[in-house]
CSV table of C-alpha atoms in Angstrom, one decimal:
chain,number,residue,atom,x,y,z
A,1,MET,CA,36.9,15.2,-9.9
A,2,PRO,CA,35.7,14.5,-13.4
A,3,ALA,CA,38.2,11.8,-14.4
A,4,ASN,CA,36.2,8.6,-14.1
A,5,ILE,CA,39.0,6.0,-14.3
A,6,ILE,CA,41.6,6.6,-11.5
A,7,ALA,CA,44.9,4.7,-11.3
A,8,HIS,CA,45.0,3.2,-7.9
A,9,ARG,CA,48.5,3.7,-6.4
A,10,GLY,CA,49.7,4.0,-10.0
A,11,LEU,CA,49.8,1.0,-12.3
A,12,SER,CA,49.9,-1.3,-9.3
A,13,GLN,CA,48.9,-4.4,-11.1
A,14,THR,CA,52.2,-4.6,-12.9
A,15,HIS,CA,54.5,-2.3,-10.8
A,16,PRO,CA,55.2,-1.9,-7.1
A,17,GLU,CA,52.4,0.3,-5.7
A,18,ASN,CA,53.0,3.9,-4.7
A,19,THR,CA,56.4,4.1,-6.3
A,20,MET,CA,57.5,6.7,-8.9
A,21,ILE,CA,57.8,4.0,-11.6
A,22,SER,CA,54.2,2.9,-10.9
A,23,PHE,CA,53.0,6.5,-11.2
A,24,LYS,CA,55.0,7.2,-14.3
A,25,GLU,CA,53.8,4.1,-16.1
A,26,SER,CA,50.2,4.8,-15.3
A,27,TYR,CA,50.6,8.2,-16.8
A,28,ALA,CA,52.4,6.7,-19.8
A,29,GLN,CA,49.4,4.4,-20.2
A,30,GLY,CA,47.0,7.3,-20.4
A,31,ALA,CA,45.9,7.9,-16.8
A,32,LYS,CA,43.9,11.1,-16.3
A,33,ALA,CA,43.9,10.7,-12.5
A,34,ILE,CA,46.2,9.0,-10.0
A,35,GLU,CA,45.4,8.0,-6.4
A,36,THR,CA,48.1,7.7,-3.8
A,37,ASP,CA,48.5,7.5,0.0
A,38,ILE,CA,50.0,10.1,2.3
A,39,SER,CA,52.0,9.0,5.4
A,40,MET,CA,54.3,10.9,7.6
A,41,LEU,CA,57.7,9.9,8.9
A,42,LYS,CA,58.9,10.5,12.4
A,43,ASP,CA,60.8,13.6,11.3
A,44,GLY,CA,57.7,15.1,9.6
A,45,THR,CA,58.7,14.1,6.0
A,46,LEU,CA,55.6,13.3,3.9
A,47,VAL,CA,55.9,10.1,1.8
A,48,LEU,CA,53.6,8.0,-0.4
A,49,PHE,CA,53.0,4.7,1.4
A,50,HIS,CA,49.8,2.8,2.1
A,51,ASP,CA,50.4,0.6,5.1
A,52,TYR,CA,51.3,1.4,8.7
A,53,ALA,CA,53.7,-1.6,8.8
A,54,LEU,CA,56.7,-1.8,6.5
A,55,ASN,CA,56.8,-5.5,5.9
A,56,ARG,CA,54.4,-5.9,3.0
A,57,CYS,CA,55.8,-3.4,0.6
A,58,THR,CA,59.5,-3.1,1.5
A,59,ASP,CA,62.5,-5.3,2.4
A,60,ARG,CA,62.0,-4.5,6.1
A,61,THR,CA,60.5,-7.4,8.0
A,62,GLU,CA,59.5,-5.2,11.0
A,63,GLY,CA,58.9,-1.6,11.9
A,64,ASN,CA,56.3,1.0,10.9
A,65,ILE,CA,56.4,3.9,8.5
A,66,ASP,CA,56.4,6.5,11.3
A,67,ASP,CA,59.5,4.9,12.8
A,68,LEU,CA,61.5,6.2,9.9
A,69,VAL,CA,63.3,9.5,9.1
A,70,LEU,CA,64.2,10.9,5.7
A,71,ASP,CA,67.6,9.2,5.5
A,72,ASP,CA,65.9,5.8,5.9
A,73,ILE,CA,63.9,5.9,2.7
A,74,TYR,CA,67.1,6.1,0.6
A,75,LYS,CA,68.1,2.7,2.1
A,76,ILE,CA,64.9,0.8,2.0
A,77,ASP,CA,63.9,-1.2,-1.0
A,78,ALA,CA,60.3,-0.6,-2.0
A,79,GLY,CA,60.4,-2.6,-5.2
A,80,SER,CA,61.9,-6.0,-4.9
A,81,TRP,CA,59.0,-7.4,-2.8
A,82,PHE,CA,57.0,-7.1,-6.1
A,83,SER,CA,59.6,-8.2,-8.5
A,84,SER,CA,63.4,-8.3,-8.7
A,85,ASP,CA,62.9,-6.1,-11.8
A,86,TYR,CA,62.1,-3.2,-9.5
A,87,SER,CA,64.9,-3.7,-7.0
A,88,GLY,CA,66.0,-0.4,-5.6
A,89,GLU,CA,62.8,1.5,-6.0
A,90,ARG,CA,62.3,3.8,-3.1
A,91,ILE,CA,59.4,5.1,-1.0
A,92,PRO,CA,58.7,8.5,-2.7
A,93,LYS,CA,58.5,11.8,-1.0
A,94,LEU,CA,55.3,13.7,-1.7
A,95,SER,CA,57.3,16.7,-2.8
A,96,ASP,CA,59.1,14.7,-5.5
A,97,PHE,CA,55.8,13.2,-6.8
A,98,LEU,CA,54.2,16.7,-7.0
A,99,GLU,CA,57.2,18.1,-8.8
A,100,GLU,CA,56.8,15.3,-11.4
A,101,ALA,CA,53.0,15.5,-11.6
A,102,LYS,CA,53.1,19.2,-12.3
A,103,THR,CA,54.1,18.3,-15.9
A,104,TRP,CA,51.3,15.8,-16.3
A,105,ASN,CA,48.3,18.0,-15.8
A,106,ILE,CA,46.2,15.2,-14.4
A,107,ARG,CA,44.0,14.8,-11.3
A,108,ILE,CA,45.7,13.7,-8.1
A,109,ASN,CA,43.8,12.0,-5.2
A,110,LEU,CA,45.8,12.2,-2.0
A,111,GLU,CA,44.4,9.8,0.6
A,112,LEU,CA,45.4,10.8,4.1
A,113,LYS,CA,46.0,7.7,6.2
A,114,GLY,CA,44.7,7.6,9.7
A,115,ASP,CA,46.8,4.8,11.2
A,116,GLY,CA,49.1,5.5,14.1
A,117,ASP,CA,48.6,8.3,16.7
A,118,PRO,CA,45.5,10.4,16.1
A,119,LYS,CA,47.3,13.3,17.7
A,120,LEU,CA,49.5,13.4,14.6
A,121,TRP,CA,46.7,13.6,12.1
A,122,GLU,CA,46.3,17.4,12.3
A,123,ARG,CA,50.1,17.9,11.9
A,124,MET,CA,50.2,15.5,8.9
A,125,THR,CA,47.1,17.1,7.3
A,126,LYS,CA,48.3,20.7,7.6
A,127,ALA,CA,51.8,19.7,6.4
A,128,THR,CA,50.2,18.0,3.3
A,129,ILE,CA,48.2,21.1,2.4
A,130,ASP,CA,51.2,23.3,2.9
A,131,GLU,CA,53.4,21.1,0.7
A,132,VAL,CA,50.8,21.1,-2.1
A,133,ASN,CA,50.6,24.9,-1.9
A,134,ASP,CA,54.4,25.2,-1.9
A,135,SER,CA,54.6,23.0,-5.0
A,136,LYS,CA,52.8,25.5,-7.1
A,137,ILE,CA,50.8,22.6,-8.7
A,138,ASP,CA,47.4,23.6,-10.0
A,139,LYS,CA,45.1,23.3,-7.0
A,140,GLU,CA,42.2,22.5,-9.2
A,141,LEU,CA,43.8,19.1,-9.9
A,142,ILE,CA,44.2,18.1,-6.2
A,143,TYR,CA,41.6,16.5,-4.0
A,144,TYR,CA,41.8,14.7,-0.7
A,145,SER,CA,40.2,11.6,0.7
A,146,SER,CA,40.2,9.7,4.0
A,147,PHE,CA,38.4,7.0,6.0
A,148,GLU,CA,39.0,9.2,9.0
A,149,PHE,CA,36.3,11.9,8.7
A,150,GLU,CA,37.9,14.0,11.4
A,151,ILE,CA,40.8,14.5,9.1
A,152,LEU,CA,38.4,15.7,6.4
A,153,ARG,CA,36.6,18.0,8.8
A,154,TYR,CA,40.0,19.5,9.8
A,155,ILE,CA,40.9,20.1,6.1
A,156,LYS,CA,37.6,22.0,5.7
A,157,LYS,CA,38.4,24.0,8.9
A,158,ILE,CA,41.8,25.2,7.8
A,159,SER,CA,41.3,25.3,4.1
A,160,PRO,CA,37.6,25.4,3.3
A,161,LYS,CA,37.9,25.5,-0.5
A,162,GLU,CA,39.7,22.1,-0.7
A,163,THR,CA,37.9,19.2,-2.5
A,164,VAL,CA,37.4,16.2,-0.2
A,165,SER,CA,35.9,12.8,-0.6
A,166,CYS,CA,34.6,10.4,2.1
A,167,LEU,CA,35.9,6.9,2.0
A,168,PHE,CA,33.7,4.0,3.2
A,169,TRP,CA,34.8,0.4,3.7
A,170,ASP,CA,32.2,-2.0,5.1
A,171,ASP,CA,30.3,0.2,7.5
A,172,VAL,CA,27.9,2.2,5.3
A,173,ASN,CA,25.0,2.2,7.7
A,174,ASN,CA,23.8,5.8,8.4
A,175,TRP,CA,26.4,7.0,5.9
A,176,TYR,CA,24.6,10.3,5.5
A,177,ASP,CA,24.7,11.1,9.2
A,178,LYS,CA,28.4,10.3,9.3
A,179,ILE,CA,29.4,12.9,6.6
A,180,LYS,CA,27.6,15.8,8.2
A,181,GLY,CA,29.8,18.8,8.7
A,182,ILE,CA,32.2,17.8,5.9
A,183,GLY,CA,30.6,18.8,2.7
A,184,PRO,CA,32.3,16.2,0.5
A,185,TYR,CA,32.5,16.3,-3.3
A,186,SER,CA,31.9,12.5,-3.5
A,187,ILE,CA,31.3,9.3,-1.6
A,188,ASN,CA,33.9,6.7,-2.3
A,189,LEU,CA,32.7,3.1,-1.7
A,190,TRP,CA,34.2,-0.4,-1.6
A,191,ASP,CA,33.2,-2.5,-4.5
A,192,ASN,CA,32.7,-5.6,-2.4
A,193,ASN,CA,30.0,-3.7,-0.4
A,194,LEU,CA,28.3,-2.1,-3.4
A,195,SER,CA,24.7,-2.6,-4.4
A,196,LYS,CA,22.2,-1.0,-6.7
A,197,GLU,CA,20.2,0.1,-3.7
A,198,LEU,CA,23.2,1.8,-2.1
A,199,VAL,CA,24.0,3.6,-5.3
A,200,LEU,CA,20.5,4.8,-5.6
A,201,GLU,CA,20.5,6.0,-2.0
A,202,VAL,CA,23.6,8.0,-2.4
A,203,LYS,CA,22.6,9.4,-5.8
A,204,GLU,CA,19.3,10.5,-4.3
A,205,LYS,CA,21.4,12.8,-2.0
A,206,ASN,CA,23.1,14.2,-5.1
A,207,TYR,CA,26.6,12.9,-4.4
A,208,PRO,CA,28.9,11.5,-7.1
A,209,ILE,CA,30.0,7.9,-6.3
A,210,TYR,CA,33.5,6.5,-6.9
A,211,VAL,CA,34.2,2.8,-6.3
A,212,TYR,CA,37.4,1.0,-5.4
A,213,THR,CA,38.9,-1.3,-6.5
A,214,VAL,CA,37.5,-2.4,-9.9
A,215,ASN,CA,39.8,-4.5,-12.1
A,216,SER,CA,37.2,-5.9,-14.5
A,217,LEU,CA,35.8,-4.2,-17.6
A,218,ASP,CA,32.5,-6.1,-17.2
A,219,ARG,CA,32.1,-5.1,-13.6
A,220,ALA,CA,32.9,-1.5,-14.4
A,221,ARG,CA,30.2,-1.4,-17.2
A,222,ASP,CA,27.7,-2.9,-14.8
A,223,ILE,CA,28.2,-0.4,-12.0
A,224,PHE,CA,28.4,2.6,-14.4
A,225,GLU,CA,24.9,1.5,-15.6
A,226,TRP,CA,23.8,1.7,-12.0
A,227,GLY,CA,24.9,5.3,-11.9
A,228,VAL,CA,28.4,5.2,-10.5
A,229,ASP,CA,30.5,8.1,-11.6
A,230,GLY,CA,34.0,6.7,-11.4
A,231,ILE,CA,36.2,3.8,-10.4
A,232,PHE,CA,39.7,3.2,-9.0
A,233,THR,CA,41.6,0.4,-10.7
A,234,ASP,CA,45.0,-1.3,-10.3
A,235,ASP,CA,45.2,-1.7,-14.1
A,236,ILE,CA,44.1,1.2,-16.2
A,237,ARG,CA,45.2,-0.7,-19.3
A,238,ILE,CA,41.9,-2.6,-19.1
A,239,PHE,CA,40.0,0.6,-19.6
A,240,ASN,CA,42.0,2.2,-22.4
A,241,GLY,CA,38.8,2.7,-24.5
A,242,MET,CA,37.2,4.6,-21.6
A,243,LEU,CA,40.1,6.9,-20.7
């Protein structure tokens, strides 16, 4: 995962997150890596959507992402909540995104969401790996992350060569014990919870550190000096000189 500036849900500062227009614009602006979120619809379709509930990033005022089937995403507006300029943007299918990304030759971070029924996690995870394989995209460009470490353990069980990263939010106590049995490439930490001491502790265990979500050039410079290896940002344009 060498790209050190990762477009968080595409160019989500200026475009509706996790939409094809957001991904395309981040690539046009020079992104060498894009992060996005995997969710599964009721009929098993894999889509790129962050939240469990639909109301924040679509025109639906109620309902959850796993209430939907494929036909629904062609009717739901996933752009006008951000700006009327993006009215009619749709929730993308993973397969459509991978088909487009094959031509870009950039790193893709697929975050597997753990909301909803834990019994569905294994089904979603296996389906994601199968869809990536079926896409014929360069597997060296794909890595997976999750806050749900059982998802990552399952990935390593069914496909041991996959690259995975452990996501932490605010609970970083005993982080090293929590990742045992996973073998992650990196530890991905929340910027609000970052400290020099934590960076040093993780680096002493020889793990790369990636930090989300950093939208300030000064902040990025500071934490890179601490030893951080990469950042996720909503606006890669800030970091054009570092791409």
